[in-house]
Coordinates of C-alpha atoms in Angstrom, one line a residue:
X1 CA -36.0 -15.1 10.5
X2 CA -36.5 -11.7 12.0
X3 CA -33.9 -10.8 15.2
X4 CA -35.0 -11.3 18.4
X5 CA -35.4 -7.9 20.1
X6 CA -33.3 -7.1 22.5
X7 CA -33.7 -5.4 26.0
X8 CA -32.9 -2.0 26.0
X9 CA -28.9 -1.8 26.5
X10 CA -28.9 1.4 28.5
X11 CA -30.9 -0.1 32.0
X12 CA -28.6 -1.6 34.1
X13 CA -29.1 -5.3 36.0
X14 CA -31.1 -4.9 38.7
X15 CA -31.6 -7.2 41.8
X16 CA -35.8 -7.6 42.2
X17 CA -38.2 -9.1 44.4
X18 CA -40.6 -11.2 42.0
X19 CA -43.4 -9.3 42.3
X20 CA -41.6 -6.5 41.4
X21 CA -39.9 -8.5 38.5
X22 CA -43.0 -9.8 37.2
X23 CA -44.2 -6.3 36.8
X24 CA -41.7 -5.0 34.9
X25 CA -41.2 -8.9 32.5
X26 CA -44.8 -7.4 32.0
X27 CA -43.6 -3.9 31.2
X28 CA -40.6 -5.3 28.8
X29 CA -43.2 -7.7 27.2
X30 CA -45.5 -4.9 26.3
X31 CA -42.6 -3.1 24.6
X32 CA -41.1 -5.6 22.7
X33 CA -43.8 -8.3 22.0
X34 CA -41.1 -11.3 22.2
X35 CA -38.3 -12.2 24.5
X36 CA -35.8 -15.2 24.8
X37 CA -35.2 -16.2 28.7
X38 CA -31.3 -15.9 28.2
X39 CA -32.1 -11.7 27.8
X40 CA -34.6 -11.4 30.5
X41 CA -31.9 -13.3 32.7
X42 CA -29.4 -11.0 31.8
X43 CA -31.4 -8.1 32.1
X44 CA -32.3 -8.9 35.8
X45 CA -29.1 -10.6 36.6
X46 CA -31.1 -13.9 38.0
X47 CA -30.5 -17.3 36.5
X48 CA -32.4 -18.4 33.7
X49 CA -34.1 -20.9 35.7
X50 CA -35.8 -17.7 37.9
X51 CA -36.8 -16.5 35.3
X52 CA -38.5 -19.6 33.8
X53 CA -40.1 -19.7 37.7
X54 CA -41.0 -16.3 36.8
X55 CA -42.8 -16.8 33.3
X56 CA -44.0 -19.9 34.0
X57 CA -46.3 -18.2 36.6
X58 CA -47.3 -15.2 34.3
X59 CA -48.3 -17.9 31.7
X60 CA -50.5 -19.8 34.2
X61 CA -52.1 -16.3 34.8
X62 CA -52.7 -16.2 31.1
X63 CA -50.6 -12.8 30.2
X64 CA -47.6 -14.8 28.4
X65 CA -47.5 -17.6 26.3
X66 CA -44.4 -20.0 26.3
X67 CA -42.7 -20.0 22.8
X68 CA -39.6 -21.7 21.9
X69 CA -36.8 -20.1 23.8
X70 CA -39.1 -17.4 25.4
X71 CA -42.3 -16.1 25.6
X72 CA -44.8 -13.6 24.4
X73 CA -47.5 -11.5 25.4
X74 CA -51.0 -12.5 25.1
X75 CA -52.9 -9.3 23.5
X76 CA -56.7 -10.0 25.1
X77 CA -59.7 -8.4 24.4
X78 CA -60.8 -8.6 28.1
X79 CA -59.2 -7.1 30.9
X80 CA -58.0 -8.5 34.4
X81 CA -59.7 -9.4 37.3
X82 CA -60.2 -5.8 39.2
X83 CA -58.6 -7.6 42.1
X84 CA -55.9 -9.0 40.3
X85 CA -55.3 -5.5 39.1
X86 CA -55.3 -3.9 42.3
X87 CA -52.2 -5.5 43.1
X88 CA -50.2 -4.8 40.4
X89 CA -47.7 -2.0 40.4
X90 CA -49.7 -1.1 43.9
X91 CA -46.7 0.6 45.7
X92 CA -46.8 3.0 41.9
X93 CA -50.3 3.7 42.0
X94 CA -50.3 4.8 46.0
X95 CA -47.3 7.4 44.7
X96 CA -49.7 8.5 42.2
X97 CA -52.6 8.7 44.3
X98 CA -50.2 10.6 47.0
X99 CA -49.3 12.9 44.1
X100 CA -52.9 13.5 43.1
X101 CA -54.0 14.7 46.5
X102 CA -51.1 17.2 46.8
X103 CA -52.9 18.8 43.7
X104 CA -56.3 19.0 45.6
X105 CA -57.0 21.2 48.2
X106 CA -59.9 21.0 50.8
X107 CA -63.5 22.1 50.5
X108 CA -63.5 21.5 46.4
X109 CA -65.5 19.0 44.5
X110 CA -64.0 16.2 42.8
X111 CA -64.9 13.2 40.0
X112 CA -63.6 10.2 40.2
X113 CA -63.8 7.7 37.7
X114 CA -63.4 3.7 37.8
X115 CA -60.3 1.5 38.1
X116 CA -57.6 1.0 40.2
X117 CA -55.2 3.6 40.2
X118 CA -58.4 6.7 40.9
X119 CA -59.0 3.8 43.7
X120 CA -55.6 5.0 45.5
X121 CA -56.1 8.6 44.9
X122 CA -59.8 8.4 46.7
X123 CA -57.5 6.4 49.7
X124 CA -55.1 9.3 49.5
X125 CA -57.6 11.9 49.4
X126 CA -59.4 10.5 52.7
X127 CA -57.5 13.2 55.3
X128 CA -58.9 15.8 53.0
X129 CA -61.9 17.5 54.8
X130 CA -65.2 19.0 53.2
X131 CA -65.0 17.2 49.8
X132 CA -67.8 16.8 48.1
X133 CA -67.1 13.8 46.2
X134 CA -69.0 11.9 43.1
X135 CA -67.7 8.3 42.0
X136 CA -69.4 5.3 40.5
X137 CA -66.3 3.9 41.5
X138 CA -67.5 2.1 45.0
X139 CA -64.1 1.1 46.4
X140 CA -63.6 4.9 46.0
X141 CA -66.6 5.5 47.8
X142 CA -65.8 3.4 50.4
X143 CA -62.7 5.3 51.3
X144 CA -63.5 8.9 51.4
X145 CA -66.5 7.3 53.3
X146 CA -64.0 6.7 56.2
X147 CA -63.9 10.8 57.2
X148 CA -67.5 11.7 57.8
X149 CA -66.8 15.4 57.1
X150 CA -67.0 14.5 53.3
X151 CA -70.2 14.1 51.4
X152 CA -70.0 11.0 49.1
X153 CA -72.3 11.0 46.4
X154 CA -72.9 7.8 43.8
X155 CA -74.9 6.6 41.4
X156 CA -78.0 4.3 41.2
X157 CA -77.8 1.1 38.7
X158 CA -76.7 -1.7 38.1
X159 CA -73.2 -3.1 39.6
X160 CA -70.6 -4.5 37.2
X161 CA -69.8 -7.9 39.1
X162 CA -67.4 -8.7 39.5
X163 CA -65.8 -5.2 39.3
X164 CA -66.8 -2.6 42.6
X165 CA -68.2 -0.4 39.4
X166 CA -71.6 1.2 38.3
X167 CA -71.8 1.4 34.9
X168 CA -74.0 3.1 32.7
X169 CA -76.3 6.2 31.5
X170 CA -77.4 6.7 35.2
X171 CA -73.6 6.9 36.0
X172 CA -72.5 8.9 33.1
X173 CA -75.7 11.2 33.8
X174 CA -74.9 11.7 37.3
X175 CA -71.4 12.8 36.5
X176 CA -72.9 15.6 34.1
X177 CA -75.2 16.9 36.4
X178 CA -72.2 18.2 38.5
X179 CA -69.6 21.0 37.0
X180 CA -67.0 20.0 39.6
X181 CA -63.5 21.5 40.4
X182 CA -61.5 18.5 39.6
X183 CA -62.1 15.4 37.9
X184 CA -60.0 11.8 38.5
X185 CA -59.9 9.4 35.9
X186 CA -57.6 6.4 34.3
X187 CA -57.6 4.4 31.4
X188 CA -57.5 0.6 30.4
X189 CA -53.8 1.3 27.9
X190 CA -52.8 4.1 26.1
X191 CA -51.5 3.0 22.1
X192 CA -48.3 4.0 20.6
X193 CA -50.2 7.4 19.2
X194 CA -51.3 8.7 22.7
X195 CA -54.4 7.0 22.0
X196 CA -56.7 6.5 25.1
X197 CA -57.9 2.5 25.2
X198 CA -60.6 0.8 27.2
X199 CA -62.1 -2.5 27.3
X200 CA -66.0 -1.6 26.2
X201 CA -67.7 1.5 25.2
X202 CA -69.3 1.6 28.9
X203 CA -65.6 2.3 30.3
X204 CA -65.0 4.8 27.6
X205 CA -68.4 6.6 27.5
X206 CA -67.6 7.3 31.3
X207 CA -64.7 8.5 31.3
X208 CA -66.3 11.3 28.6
X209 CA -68.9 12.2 31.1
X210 CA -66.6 12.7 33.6
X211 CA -64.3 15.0 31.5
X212 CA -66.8 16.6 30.4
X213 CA -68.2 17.8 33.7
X214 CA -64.6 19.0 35.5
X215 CA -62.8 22.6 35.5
X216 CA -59.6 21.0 35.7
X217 CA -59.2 16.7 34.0
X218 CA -56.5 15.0 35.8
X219 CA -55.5 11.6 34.4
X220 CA -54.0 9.1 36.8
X221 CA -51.9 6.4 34.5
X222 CA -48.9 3.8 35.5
X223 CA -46.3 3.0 33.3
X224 CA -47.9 -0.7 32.7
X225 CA -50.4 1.0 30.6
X226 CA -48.3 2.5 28.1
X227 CA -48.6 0.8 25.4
X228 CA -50.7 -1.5 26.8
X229 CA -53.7 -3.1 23.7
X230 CA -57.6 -2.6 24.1
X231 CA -60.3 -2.4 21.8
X232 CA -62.2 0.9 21.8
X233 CA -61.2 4.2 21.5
X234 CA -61.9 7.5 23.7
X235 CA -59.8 10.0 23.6
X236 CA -55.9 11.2 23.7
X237 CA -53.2 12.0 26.6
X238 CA -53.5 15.3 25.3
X239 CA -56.8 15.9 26.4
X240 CA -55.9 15.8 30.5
X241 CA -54.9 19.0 31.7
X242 CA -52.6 17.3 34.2
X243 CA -50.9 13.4 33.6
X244 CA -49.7 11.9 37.1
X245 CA -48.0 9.0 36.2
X246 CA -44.8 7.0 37.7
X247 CA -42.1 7.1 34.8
X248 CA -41.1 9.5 32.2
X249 CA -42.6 9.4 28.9
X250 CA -40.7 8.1 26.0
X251 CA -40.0 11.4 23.8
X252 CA -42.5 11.1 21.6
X253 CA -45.3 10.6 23.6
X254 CA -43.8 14.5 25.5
X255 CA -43.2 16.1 22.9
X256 CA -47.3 15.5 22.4
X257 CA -47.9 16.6 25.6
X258 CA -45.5 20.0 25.0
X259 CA -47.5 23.5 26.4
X260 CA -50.9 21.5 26.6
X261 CA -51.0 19.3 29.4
X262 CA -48.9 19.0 32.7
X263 CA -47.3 16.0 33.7
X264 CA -46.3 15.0 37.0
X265 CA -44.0 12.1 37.3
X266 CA -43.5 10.6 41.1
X267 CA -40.0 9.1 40.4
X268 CA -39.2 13.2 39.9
X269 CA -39.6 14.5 42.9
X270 CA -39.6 18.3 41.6
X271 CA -41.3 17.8 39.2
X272 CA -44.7 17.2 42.2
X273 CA -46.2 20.4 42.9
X274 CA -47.9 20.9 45.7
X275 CA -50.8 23.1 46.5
X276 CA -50.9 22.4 50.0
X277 CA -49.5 26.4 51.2
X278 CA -50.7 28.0 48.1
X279 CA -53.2 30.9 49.3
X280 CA -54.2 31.8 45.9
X281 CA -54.9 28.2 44.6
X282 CA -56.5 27.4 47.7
X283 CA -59.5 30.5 47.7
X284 CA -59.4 29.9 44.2
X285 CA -60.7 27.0 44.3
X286 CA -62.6 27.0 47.7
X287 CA -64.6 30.1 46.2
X288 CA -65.9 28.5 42.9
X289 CA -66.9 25.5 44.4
X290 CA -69.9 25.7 46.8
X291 CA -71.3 27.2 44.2
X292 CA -70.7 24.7 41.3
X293 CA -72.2 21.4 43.6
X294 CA -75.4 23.6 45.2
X295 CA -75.7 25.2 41.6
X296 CA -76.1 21.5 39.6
X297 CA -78.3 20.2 42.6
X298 CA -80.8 23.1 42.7
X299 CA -80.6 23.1 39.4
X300 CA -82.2 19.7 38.9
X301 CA -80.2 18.4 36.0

């Protein structure tokens, strides 16, 4: 019989509330595939019946299964309810999405893709003024739709109930008619490899149009997604020329990422940079934008 992993040695007990805790059981789950109740216990210095409160409830949600002694992860082929997404690792995602707009100045044009975590950026991004922004992402929509000095554009379709999503070639053909300044995307797991993961080829062929159509590809990525299993393929965390995410990467997955692609991790506070009072960036980007949205529209494409 094969050892039961065991929780990394070097984190310390921590005090958490539950929904806290059940994000990162979720998190230690993903790593290790297996674990008893007696290590999680430890590891979180609660009792082993809180914890069994704990996975008890993360097995009626169907994302454990109870095995003798512990639990496991259920590996699905189908993601989670958008909503029940939304509220996972929500206060990460708003540091991310903080993050993100520090990188964005005013009076650019800006892709954003679907999901949860491009959701918060669009919410961060809604004191920003003169954006011209294009989403098939409509809870994105929605929120940069709250400052009328921004010009929110989105595709026709079909919506992908019960997700706030517009799937599609007329989404993926909307996004490539643009060549905007910045484009906002995240991704259903990312494998061992630095493999990018989605849950169908619709999630995966837009994400391509969107990178495909952007100066500069920012990808927006919690640490629940590391490691995190789903069926089709699109891509690598190499390809993004800036990762905002909310924990460091393991060293293997940096040592991909060495001299190619930035990464910006909100637990490091230095490591944010922020364009806010940078002259440069800011007619930089100012003066090759008004161009690149008038240019794709009187274009026709």
């Amino acid at each position: 019989m094969s050892a039961t992993p065991a929780v990394t040695p070097s984190l310390k007990p921590v005090l958490k509330p539950a929904s806290l805790r059940h994000n990162e059981i979720i998190a230690l789950f993903r790593q290790h595939g297996f674990l008893t109740m007696e290590a999680l216990a430890e590891h979180f210095a609660v009792t082993t019946q809180t914890i069994r409160r704990d996975i008890n409830a993360l097995c009626d949600a169907d994302i454990l299964r109870r095995r003798h002694g512990g639990a496991e992860l259920i590996l699905s082929a189908r993601n989670q309810p958008y909503d029940m997404r939304r509220i996972n690792n929500l206060e990460q995602k708003a540091e991310i999405g903080a993050a993100v707009a520090a990188l964005i100045p005013n009076s650019c044009s800006v892709l954003i893709g679907i999901g949860t975590t491009p959701e918060q950026v669009a919410l961060a991004l809604a004191k920003h003024d003169h954006l011209t922004v294009i989403t098939n992402n409509l809870r994105a929509a929605l929120a940069l739709s709250t400052n009328q000095n921004n010009q929110v554009i989105v595709p026709g379709g079909t919506l992908r109930f019960p997700n706030p999503e517009i799937l599609g070639n007329d989404a993926d053909k909307l996004f490539r008619n643009f060549r905007a300044d910045f484009g906002i995307y995240g991704v259903g797991g990312v494998d061992t490899d630095g493999t990018l993961l989605d849950f169908d080829r619709m999630e995966s062929s837009s994400r391509q149009a969107l990178r495909e159509s952007c100066r500069t590809q920012i990808l927006v990525t919690d640490n629940s997604k590391f490691g995190r299993q789903a069926p089709v393929r699109g891509g690598h965390l190499s390809d993004p020329d800036i990762l905002v995410t909310d924990s460091p990467l393991s060293p293997t997955l940096a040592a991909m990422l060495a001299g190619n692609t930035r990464v910006v991790v909100t637990s490091e506070p230095d490591s944010k940079p922020d364009y806010s009072t940078d002259a440069d960036h800011q007619s930089i980007t100012s003066a090759a934008t008004g161009n690149s949205v008038m240019a794709a529209i009187a274009a026709g494409k």
